[in-house]
Short mmCIF file of C-alpha atoms in Angstrom, two decimals:
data_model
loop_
_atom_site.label_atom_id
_atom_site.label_comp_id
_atom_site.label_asym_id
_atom_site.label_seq_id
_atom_site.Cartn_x
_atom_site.Cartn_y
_atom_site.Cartn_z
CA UNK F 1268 -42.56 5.65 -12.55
CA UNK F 1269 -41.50 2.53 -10.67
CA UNK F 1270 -39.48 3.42 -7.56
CA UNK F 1271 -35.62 2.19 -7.67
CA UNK F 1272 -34.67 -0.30 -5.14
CA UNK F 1273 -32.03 0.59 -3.05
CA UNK F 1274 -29.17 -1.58 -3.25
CA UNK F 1275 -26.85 -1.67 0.50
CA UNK F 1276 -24.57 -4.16 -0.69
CA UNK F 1277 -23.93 -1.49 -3.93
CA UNK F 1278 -24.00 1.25 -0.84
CA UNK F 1279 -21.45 0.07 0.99
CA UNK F 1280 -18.63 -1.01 -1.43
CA UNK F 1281 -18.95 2.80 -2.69
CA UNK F 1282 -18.86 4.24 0.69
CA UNK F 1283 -15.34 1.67 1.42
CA UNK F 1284 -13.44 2.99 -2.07
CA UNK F 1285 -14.30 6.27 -1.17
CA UNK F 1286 -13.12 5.81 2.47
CA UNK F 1287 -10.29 3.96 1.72
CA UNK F 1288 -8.98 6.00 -1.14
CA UNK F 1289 -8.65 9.19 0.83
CA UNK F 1290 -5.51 9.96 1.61
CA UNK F 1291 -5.63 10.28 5.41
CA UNK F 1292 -7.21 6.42 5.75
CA UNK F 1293 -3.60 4.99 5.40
CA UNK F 1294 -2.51 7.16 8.67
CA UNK F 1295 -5.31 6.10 11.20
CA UNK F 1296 -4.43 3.43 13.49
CA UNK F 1297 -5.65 -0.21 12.70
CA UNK F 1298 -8.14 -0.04 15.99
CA UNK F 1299 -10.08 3.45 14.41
CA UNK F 1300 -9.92 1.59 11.05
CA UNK F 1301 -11.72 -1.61 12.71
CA UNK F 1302 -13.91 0.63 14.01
CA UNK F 1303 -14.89 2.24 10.70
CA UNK F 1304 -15.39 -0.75 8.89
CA UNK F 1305 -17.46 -2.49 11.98
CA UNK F 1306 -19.88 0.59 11.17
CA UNK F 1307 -20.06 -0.33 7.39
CA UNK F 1308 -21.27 -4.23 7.95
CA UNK F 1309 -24.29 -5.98 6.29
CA UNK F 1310 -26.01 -8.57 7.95
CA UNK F 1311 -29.09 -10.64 5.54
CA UNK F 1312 -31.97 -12.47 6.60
CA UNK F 1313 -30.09 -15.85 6.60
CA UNK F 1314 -28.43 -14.55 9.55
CA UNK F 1315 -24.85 -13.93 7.36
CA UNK F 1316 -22.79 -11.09 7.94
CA UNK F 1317 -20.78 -8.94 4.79
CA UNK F 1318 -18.02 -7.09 4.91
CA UNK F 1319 -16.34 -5.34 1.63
CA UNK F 1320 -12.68 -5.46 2.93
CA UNK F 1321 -9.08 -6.41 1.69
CA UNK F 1322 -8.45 -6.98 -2.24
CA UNK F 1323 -11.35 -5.10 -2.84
CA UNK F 1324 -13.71 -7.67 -2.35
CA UNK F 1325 -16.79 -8.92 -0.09
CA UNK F 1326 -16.28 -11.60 2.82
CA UNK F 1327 -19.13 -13.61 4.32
CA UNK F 1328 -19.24 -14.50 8.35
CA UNK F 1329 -22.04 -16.88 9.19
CA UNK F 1330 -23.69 -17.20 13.08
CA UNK F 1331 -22.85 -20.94 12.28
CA UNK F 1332 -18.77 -20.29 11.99
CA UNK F 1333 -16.94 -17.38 13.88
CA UNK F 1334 -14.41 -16.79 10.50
CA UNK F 1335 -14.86 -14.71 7.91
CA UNK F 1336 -14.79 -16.34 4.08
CA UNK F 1337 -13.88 -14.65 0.55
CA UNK F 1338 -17.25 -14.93 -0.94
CA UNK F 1339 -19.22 -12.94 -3.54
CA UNK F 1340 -22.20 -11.08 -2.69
CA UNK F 1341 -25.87 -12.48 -3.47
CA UNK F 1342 -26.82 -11.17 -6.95
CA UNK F 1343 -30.81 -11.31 -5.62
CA UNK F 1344 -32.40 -7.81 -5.32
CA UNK F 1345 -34.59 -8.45 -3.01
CA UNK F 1346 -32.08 -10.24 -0.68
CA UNK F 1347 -29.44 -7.44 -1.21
CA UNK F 1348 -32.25 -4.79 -0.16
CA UNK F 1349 -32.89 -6.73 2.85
CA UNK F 1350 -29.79 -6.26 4.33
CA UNK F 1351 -29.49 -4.15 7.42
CA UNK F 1352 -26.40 -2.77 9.87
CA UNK F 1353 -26.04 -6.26 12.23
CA UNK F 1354 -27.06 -5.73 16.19
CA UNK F 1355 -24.57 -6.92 17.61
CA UNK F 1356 -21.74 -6.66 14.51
CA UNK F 1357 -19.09 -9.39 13.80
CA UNK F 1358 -15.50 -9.00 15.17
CA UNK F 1359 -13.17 -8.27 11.99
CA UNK F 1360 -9.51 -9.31 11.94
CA UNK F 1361 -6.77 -6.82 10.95
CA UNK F 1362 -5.84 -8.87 8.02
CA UNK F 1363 -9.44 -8.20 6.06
CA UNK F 1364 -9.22 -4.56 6.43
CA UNK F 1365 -8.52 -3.00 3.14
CA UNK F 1366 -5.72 -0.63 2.28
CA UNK F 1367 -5.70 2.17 -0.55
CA UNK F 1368 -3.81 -0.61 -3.33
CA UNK F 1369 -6.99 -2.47 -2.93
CA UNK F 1370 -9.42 0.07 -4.21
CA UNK F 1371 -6.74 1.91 -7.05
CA UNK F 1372 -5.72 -1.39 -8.88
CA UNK F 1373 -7.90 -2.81 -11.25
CA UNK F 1374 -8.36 -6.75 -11.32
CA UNK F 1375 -7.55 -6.63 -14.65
CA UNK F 1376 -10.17 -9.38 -17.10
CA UNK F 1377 -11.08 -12.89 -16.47
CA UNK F 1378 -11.84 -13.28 -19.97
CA UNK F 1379 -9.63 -16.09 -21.87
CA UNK F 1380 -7.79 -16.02 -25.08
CA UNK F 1381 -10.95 -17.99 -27.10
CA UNK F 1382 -13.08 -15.25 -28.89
CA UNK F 1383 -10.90 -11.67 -27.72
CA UNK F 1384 -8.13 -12.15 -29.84
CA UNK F 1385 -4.76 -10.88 -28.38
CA UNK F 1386 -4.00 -7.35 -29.97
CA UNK F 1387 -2.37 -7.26 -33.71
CA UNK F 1388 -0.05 -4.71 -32.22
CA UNK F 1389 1.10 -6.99 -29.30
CA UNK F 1390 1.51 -9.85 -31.20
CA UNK F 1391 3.88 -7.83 -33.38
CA UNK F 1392 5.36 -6.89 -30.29
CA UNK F 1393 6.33 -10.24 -29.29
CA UNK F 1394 7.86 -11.34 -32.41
CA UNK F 1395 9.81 -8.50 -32.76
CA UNK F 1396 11.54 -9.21 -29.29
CA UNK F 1397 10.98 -13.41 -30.44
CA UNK F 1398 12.94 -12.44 -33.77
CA UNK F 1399 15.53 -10.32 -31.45
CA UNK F 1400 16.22 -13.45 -29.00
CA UNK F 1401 16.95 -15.89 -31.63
CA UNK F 1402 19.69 -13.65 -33.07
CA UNK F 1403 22.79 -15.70 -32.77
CA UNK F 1404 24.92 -14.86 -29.68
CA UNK F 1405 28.07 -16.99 -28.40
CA UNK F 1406 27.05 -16.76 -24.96
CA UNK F 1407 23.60 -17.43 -25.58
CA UNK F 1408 22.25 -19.74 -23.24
CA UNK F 1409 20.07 -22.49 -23.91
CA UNK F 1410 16.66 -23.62 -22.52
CA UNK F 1411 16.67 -25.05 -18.79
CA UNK F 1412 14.89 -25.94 -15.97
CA UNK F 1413 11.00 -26.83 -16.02
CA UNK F 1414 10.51 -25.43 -19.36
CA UNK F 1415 13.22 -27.85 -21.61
CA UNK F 1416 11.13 -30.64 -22.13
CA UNK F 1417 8.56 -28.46 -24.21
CA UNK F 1418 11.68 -26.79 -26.56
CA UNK F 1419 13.73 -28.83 -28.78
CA UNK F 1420 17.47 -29.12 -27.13
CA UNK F 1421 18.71 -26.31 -28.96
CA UNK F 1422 16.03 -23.19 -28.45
CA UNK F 1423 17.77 -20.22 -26.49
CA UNK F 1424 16.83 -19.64 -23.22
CA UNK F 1425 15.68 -16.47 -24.70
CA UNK F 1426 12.87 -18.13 -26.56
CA UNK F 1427 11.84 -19.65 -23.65
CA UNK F 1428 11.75 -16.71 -21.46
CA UNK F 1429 9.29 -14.93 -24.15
CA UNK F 1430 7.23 -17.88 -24.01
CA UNK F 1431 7.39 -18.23 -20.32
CA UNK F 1432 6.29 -14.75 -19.59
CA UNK F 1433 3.04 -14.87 -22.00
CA UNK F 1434 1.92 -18.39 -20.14
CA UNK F 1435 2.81 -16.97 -16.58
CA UNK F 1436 0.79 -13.65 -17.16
CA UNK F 1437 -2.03 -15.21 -18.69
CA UNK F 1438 -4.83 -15.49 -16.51
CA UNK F 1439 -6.24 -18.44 -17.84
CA UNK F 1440 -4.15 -19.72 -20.29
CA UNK F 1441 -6.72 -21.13 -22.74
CA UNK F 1442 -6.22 -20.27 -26.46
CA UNK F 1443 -7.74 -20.39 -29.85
CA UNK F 1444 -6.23 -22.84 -31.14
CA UNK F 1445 -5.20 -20.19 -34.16
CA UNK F 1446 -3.91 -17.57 -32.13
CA UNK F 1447 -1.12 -15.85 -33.73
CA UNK F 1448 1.16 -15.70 -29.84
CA UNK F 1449 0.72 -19.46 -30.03
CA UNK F 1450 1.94 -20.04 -33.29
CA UNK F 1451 4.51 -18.10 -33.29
CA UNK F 1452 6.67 -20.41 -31.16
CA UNK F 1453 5.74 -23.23 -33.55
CA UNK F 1454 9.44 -24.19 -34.94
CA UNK F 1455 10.76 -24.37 -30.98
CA UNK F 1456 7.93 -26.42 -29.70
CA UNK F 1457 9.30 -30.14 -29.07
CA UNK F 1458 5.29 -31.37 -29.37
CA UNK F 1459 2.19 -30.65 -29.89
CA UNK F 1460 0.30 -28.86 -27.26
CA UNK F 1461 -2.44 -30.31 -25.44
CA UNK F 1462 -6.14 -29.48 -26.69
CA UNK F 1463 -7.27 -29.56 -30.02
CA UNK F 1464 -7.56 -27.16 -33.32
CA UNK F 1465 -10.18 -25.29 -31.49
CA UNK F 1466 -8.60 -24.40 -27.91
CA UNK F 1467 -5.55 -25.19 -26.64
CA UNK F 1468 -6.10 -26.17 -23.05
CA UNK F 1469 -2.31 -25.35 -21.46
CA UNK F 1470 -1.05 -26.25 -17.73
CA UNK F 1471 -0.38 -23.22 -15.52
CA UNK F 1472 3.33 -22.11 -16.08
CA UNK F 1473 5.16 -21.90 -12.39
CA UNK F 1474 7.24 -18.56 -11.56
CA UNK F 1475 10.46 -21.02 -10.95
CA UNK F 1476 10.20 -21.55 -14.86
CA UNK F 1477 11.53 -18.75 -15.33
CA UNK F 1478 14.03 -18.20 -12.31
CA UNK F 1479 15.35 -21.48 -13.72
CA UNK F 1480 16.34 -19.53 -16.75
CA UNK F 1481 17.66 -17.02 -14.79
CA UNK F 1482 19.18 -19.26 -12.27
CA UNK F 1483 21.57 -21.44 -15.06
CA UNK F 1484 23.75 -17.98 -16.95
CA UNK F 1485 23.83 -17.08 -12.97
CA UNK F 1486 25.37 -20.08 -11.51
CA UNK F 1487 28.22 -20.70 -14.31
CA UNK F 1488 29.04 -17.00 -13.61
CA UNK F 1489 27.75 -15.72 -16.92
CA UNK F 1490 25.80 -12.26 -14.80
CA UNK F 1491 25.49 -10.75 -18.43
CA UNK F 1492 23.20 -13.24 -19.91
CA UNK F 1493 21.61 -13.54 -16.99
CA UNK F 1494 20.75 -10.25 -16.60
CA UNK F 1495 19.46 -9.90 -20.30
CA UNK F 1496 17.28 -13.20 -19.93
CA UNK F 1497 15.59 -10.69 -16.59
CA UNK F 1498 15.69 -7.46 -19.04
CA UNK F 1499 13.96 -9.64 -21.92
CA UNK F 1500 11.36 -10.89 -19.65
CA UNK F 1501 10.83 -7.56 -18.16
CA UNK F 1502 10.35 -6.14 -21.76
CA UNK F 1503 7.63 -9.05 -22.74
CA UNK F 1504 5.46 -8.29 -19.78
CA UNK F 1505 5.62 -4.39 -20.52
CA UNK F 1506 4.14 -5.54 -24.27
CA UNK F 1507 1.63 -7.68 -22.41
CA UNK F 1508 -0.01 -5.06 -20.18
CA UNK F 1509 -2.14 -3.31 -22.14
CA UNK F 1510 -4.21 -6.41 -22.37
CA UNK F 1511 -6.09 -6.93 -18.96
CA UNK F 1512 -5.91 -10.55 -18.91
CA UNK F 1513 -2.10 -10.20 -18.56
CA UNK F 1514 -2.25 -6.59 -16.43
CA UNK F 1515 -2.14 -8.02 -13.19
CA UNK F 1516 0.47 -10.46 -13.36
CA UNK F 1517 2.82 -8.58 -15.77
CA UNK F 1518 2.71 -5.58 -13.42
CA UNK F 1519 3.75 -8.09 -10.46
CA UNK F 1520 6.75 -9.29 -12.79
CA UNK F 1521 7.99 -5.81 -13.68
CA UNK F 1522 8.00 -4.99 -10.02
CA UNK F 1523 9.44 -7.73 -9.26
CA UNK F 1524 12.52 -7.46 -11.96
CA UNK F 1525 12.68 -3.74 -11.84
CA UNK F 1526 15.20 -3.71 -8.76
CA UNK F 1527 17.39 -6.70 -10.41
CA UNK F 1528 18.03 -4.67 -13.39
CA UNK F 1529 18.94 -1.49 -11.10
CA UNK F 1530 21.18 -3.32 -8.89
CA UNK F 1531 22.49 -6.53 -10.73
CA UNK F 1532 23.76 -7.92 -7.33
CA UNK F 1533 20.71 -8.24 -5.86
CA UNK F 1534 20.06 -11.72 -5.72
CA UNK F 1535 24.11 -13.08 -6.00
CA UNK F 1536 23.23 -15.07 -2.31
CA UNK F 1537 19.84 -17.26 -3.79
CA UNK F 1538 21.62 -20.65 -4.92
CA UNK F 1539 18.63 -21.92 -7.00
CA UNK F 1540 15.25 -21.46 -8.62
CA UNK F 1541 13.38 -21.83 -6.10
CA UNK F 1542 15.84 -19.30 -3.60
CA UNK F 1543 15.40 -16.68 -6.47
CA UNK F 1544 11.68 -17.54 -6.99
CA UNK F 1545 10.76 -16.61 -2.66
CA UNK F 1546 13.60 -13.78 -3.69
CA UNK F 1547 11.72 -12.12 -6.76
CA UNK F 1548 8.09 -12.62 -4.76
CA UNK F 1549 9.15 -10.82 -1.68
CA UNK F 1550 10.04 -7.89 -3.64
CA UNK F 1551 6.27 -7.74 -4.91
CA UNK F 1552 4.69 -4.59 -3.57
CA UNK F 1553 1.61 -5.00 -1.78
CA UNK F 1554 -1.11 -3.34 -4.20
CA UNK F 1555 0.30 -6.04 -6.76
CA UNK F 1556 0.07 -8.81 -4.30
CA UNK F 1557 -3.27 -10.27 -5.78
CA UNK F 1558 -1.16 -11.35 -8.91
CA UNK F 1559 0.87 -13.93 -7.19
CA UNK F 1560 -1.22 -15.62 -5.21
CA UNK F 1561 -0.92 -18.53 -7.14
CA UNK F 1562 2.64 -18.50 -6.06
CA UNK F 1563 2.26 -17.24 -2.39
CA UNK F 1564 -1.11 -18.93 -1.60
CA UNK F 1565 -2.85 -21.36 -4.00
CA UNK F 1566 -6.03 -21.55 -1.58
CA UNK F 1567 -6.50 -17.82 -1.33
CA UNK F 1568 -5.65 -18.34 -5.25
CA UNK F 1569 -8.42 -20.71 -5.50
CA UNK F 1570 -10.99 -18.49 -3.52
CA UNK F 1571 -10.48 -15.79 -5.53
CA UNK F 1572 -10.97 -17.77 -8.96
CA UNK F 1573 -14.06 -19.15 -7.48
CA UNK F 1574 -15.24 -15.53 -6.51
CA UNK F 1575 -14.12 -14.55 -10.22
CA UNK F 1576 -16.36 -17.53 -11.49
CA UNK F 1577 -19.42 -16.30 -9.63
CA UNK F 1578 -18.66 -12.86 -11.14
CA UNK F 1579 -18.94 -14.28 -14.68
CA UNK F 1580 -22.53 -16.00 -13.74
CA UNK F 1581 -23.99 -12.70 -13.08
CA UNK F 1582 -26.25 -13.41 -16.06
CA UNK F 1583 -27.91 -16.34 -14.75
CA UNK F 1584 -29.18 -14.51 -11.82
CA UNK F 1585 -31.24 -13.27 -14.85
CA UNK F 1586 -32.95 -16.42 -15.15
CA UNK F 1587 -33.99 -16.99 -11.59
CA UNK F 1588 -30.72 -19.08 -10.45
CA UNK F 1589 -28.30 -18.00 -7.52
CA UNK F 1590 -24.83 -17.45 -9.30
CA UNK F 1591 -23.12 -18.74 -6.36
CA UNK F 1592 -24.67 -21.60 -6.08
CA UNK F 1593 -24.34 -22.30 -10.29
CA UNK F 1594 -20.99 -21.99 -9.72
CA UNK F 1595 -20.39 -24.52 -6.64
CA UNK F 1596 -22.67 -26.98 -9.21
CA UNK F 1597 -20.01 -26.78 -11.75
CA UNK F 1598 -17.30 -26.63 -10.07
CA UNK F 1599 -18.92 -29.68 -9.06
CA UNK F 1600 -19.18 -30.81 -12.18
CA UNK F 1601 -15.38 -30.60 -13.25
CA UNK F 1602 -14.03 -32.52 -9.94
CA UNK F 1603 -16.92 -34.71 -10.52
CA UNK F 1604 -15.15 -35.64 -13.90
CA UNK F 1605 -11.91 -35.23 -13.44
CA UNK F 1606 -10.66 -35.82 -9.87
CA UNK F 1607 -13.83 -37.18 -8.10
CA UNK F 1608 -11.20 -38.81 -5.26
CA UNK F 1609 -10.47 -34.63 -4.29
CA UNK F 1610 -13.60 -33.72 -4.20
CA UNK F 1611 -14.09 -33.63 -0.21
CA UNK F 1612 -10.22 -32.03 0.04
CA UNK F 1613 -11.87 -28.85 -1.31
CA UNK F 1614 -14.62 -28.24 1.51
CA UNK F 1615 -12.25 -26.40 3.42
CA UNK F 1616 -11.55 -23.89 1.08
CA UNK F 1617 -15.72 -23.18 0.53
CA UNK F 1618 -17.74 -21.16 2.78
CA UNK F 1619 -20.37 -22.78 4.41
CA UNK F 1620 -23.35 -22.00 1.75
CA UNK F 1621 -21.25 -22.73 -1.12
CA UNK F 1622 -19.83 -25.97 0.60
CA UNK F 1623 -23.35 -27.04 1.04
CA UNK F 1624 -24.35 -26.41 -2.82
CA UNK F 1625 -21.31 -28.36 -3.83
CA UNK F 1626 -21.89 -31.13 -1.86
CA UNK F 1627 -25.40 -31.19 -2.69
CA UNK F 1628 -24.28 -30.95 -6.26
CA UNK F 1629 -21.90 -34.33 -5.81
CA UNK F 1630 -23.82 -36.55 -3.82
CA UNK F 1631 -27.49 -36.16 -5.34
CA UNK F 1632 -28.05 -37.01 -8.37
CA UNK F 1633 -31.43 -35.72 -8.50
CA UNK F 1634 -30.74 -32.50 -6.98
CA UNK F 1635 -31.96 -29.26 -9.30
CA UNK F 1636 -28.26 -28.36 -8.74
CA UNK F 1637 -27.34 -31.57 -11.32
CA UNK F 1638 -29.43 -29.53 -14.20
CA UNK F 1639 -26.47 -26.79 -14.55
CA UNK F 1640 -23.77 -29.65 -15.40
CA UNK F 1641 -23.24 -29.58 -18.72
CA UNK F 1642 -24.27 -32.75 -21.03
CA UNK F 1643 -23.32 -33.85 -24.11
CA UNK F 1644 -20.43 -31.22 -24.10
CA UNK F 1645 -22.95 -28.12 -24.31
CA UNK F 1646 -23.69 -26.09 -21.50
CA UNK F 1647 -27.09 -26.13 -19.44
CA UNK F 1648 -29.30 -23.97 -21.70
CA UNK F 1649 -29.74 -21.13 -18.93
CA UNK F 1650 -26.32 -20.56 -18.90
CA UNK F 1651 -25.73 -20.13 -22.31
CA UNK F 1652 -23.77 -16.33 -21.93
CA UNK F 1653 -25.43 -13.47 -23.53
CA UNK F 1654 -22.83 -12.24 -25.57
CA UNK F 1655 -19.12 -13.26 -26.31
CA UNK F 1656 -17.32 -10.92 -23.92
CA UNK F 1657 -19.38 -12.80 -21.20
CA UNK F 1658 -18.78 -15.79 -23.02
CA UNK F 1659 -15.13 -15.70 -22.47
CA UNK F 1660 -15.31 -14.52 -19.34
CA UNK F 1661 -16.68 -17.42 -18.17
CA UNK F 1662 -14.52 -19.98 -20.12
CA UNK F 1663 -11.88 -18.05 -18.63
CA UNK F 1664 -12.59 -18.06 -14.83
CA UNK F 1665 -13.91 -21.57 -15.32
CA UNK F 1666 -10.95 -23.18 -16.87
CA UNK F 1667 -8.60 -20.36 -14.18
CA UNK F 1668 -10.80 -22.58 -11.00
CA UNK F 1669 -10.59 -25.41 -12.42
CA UNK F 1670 -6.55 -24.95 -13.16
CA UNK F 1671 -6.44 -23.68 -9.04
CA UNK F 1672 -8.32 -26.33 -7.79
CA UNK F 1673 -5.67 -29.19 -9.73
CA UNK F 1674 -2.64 -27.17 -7.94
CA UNK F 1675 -4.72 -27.43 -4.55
CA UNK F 1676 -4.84 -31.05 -4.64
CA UNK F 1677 -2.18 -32.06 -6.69
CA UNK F 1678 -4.50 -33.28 -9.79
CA UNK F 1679 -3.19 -33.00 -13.73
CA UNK F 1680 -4.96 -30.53 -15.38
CA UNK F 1681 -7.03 -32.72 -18.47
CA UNK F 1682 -5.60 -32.41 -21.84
CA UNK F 1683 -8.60 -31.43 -23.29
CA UNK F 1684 -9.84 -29.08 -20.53
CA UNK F 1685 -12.56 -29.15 -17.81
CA UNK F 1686 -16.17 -30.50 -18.77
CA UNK F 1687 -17.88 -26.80 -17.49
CA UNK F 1688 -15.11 -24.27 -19.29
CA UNK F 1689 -15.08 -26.90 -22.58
CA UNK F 1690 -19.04 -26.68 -22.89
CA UNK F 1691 -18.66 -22.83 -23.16
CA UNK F 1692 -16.30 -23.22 -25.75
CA UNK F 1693 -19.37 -23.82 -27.99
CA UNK F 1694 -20.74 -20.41 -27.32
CA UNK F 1695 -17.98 -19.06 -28.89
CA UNK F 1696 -16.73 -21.21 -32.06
CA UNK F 1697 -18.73 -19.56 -34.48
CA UNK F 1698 -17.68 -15.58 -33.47
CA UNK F 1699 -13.76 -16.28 -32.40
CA UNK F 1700 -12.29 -14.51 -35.04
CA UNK F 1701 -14.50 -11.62 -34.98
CA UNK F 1702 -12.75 -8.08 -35.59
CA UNK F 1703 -11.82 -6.52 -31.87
CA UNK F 1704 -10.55 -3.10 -31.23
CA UNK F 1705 -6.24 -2.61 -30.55
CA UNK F 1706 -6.49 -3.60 -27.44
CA UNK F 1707 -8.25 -5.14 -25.28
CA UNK F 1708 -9.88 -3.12 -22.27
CA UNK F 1709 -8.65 -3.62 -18.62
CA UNK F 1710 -11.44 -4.47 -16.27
CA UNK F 1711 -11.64 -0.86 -14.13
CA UNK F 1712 -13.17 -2.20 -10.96
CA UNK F 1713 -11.74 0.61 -8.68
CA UNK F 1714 -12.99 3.34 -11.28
CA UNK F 1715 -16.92 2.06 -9.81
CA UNK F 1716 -16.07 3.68 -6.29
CA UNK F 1717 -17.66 6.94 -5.33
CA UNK F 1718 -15.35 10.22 -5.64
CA UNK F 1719 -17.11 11.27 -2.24
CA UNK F 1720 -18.09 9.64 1.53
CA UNK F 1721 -19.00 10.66 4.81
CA UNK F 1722 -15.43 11.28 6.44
CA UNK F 1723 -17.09 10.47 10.36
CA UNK F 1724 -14.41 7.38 9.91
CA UNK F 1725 -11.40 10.00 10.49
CA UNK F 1726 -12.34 11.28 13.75
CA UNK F 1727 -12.92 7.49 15.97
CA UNK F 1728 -10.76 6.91 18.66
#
């Protein structure tokens, strides 16, 4: 029988949930918990140091850069068994070190809404509380704020806070261009929306969309509709959470609402949508934090989509190719199309071997990288995804980088998509509509940890 390699990188993160998870970590000083984690580092033979720290996720110093960078692992065996305790380590800053939210909540799926249909039962859901908001009321407010020009002038704002929940929940809000939560809101829609009868490609829906609704009943002195516009939304992202491509986010807007609908004063001394937007976000709890990063920080936002891209290349490390670096190449690929005047803006945001494989990527045509871009609208025939889950997992964080990368630099998102997240779509037309279960699955990252770890961590001074 062949001998099982061991795995340090797969070591390590087990060892941290563990660590982290036990009750007595959240009570020992930052200094002892530097000191743990300093003992749990990985260095490789490139000379790169690893650390699995805060959001439950690895970062990546290299000798060439004192920081630390948000950076996935390297999916190689052989370069993962390398890896070896670094002599001397790498000083870690009390930001990275992760906290007991990081290693309980689940990330929740990357997948998009092409091929996993959303649930029969939540789409029933929906337009039972769709059918409830366009019940006629004489204090019934009407659509405002960022969100009017896509109803016609006479939709409720209640429509558009049912609407503007779904699209500011979804992960990556690309849909089959048949799903039933889409067409739903057919009779309020003012216009088409962008994409085509296949997927609907739409922009990423801002947080102040819906404070705006909030903001308008508020400001004329109308606290009862107000405060059923916050109730309504908080009800749509309860429906929602059951499917993990909404968990995250929905759970960030319950907390968030939760408080207003206990104490209906609470945010009387915000004067707008954006006051109430920096209002609702502060009352985020930490261990919920990851799902507003577009809102708090759009380049952590964009790391993490990145690092969710890579995640949903594992495959190709099945054909010989470096995930990370397939992903740089088509991220590549899409600013290459779309925005090629913002390519260079994004180099901060990469670490240094990813910023290398993207540049390469750009600037040489006959680089190997150039043979992941898609052509022809059909992806690179290595990564072609081995099933539809993965398949939609990798629309989804392609099209969710692609979206974070636009809000980085200030680009329009394309109509029809980006060139790497479109070619996928073909991977996936002819099973879309295949039968799925309820409800869809939430990702369980923090279920992977071990249950037990050496507890040596508890007793450094």
């Amino acid at each position: 029988m062949a001998a099982v390699q061991w795995d340090p990188f797969a070591a390590i993160e087990r060892d941290v949930r563990a660590m982290v998870a036990d009750p007595r970590w959240a009570d020992v000083p930052p200094a002892t918990q530097l000191q743990a984690m300093a003992a749990r580092l990985l260095r490789t033979e490139d000379g790169a140091c690893w650390m699995f720290g805060a959001h439950a996720r690895w970062y990546r110093a290299d000798d060439s850069e004192a920081a630390w960078h948000l950076s996935a692992p390297p999916a190689a065996p052989a370069v993962r068994a390398a890896a070896r305790p670094p002599q001397p380590g790498v000083p870690i800053p009390e930001g990275l070190l992760p906290g007991p939210a990081d290693v309980t909540a689940g990330r929740g799926s990357t997948q998009a809404f092409v091929g996993p249909d959303v649930s029969r039962e939540i789409t029933e859901r929906v337009r039972g509380l769709l059918t409830e908001a366009c019940r006629p009321r004489e204090d019934a407010p009407l659509v405002s704020g960022p969100l009017r020009d896509l109803f016609y002038g006479d939709v409720t704002a209640g429509v558009a806070a049912i609407w503007g929940t779904v699209m500011w929940c979804a992960y990556a809000p690309a849909f089959d261009g048949n799903e039933v939560l889409l067409s739903m809101f057919g009779e309020f829609l003012r216009r088409p929306l962008p994409g085509d009868d296949w997927v609907r490609w739409l922009p990423p829906t801002p947080l102040e969309a819906l404070t705006a609704l909030y903001c308008e009943p508020l400001g004329r002195g109308a606290q009862g509709a107000a405060l059923r516009l916050a109730a309504l939304m908080a009800d749509t992202a309860r429906v929602l959470l059951p499917d993990g491509r909404f968990t995250p986010r929905a759970s960030a807007l319950i907390a968030m609402l939760e408080p207003l609908l206990a104490r209906p004063w609470l945010d009387h001394a915000a004067r707008d949508a954006a006051a109430l937007r920096d209002a609702w976000l502060a009352r985020c709890p930490r261990g919920l934090a990851a799902g507003v990063l577009a809102e708090t920080s759009p380049e952590d936002h964009f790391r993490h989509t990145l690092y969710d891209l890579v995640e949903a290349l594992a495959f190709a490390a099945g054909h010989g190719a470096d995930p990370r670096a397939v992903a740089a190449a088509l991220l590549a690929a899409d600013v290459h199309e779309v925005a090629p005047e913002a390519a260079a803006r994004l180099y901060p945001y990469l670490d240094p071997e990813l910023r290398r494989a993207y540049y390469l990527a750009l600037v040489e045509p006959d680089h190997p990288l150039r043979g992941c871009w898609p052509e022809e609208g059909e992806p690179a025939d290595a990564l072609r995804p081995p099933d539809r889950a993965s398949a939609a997992a990798l629309l989804g964080a392609g099209y969710a980088t692609g979206l974070a990368w636009c809000g980085l630099t200030g680009t329009e998102p394309p109509a029809r998509g980006f060139p790497a997240s479109a070619a996928t779509v073909s991977c996936l037309i002819g099973q879309r509509d295949d039968p799925l279960p309820a409800v869809l699955p939430e990702s369980t990252d923090a279920s992977s940890g071990a249950t037990e770890t050496s507890d040596e961590w508890i007793h450094h001074t």
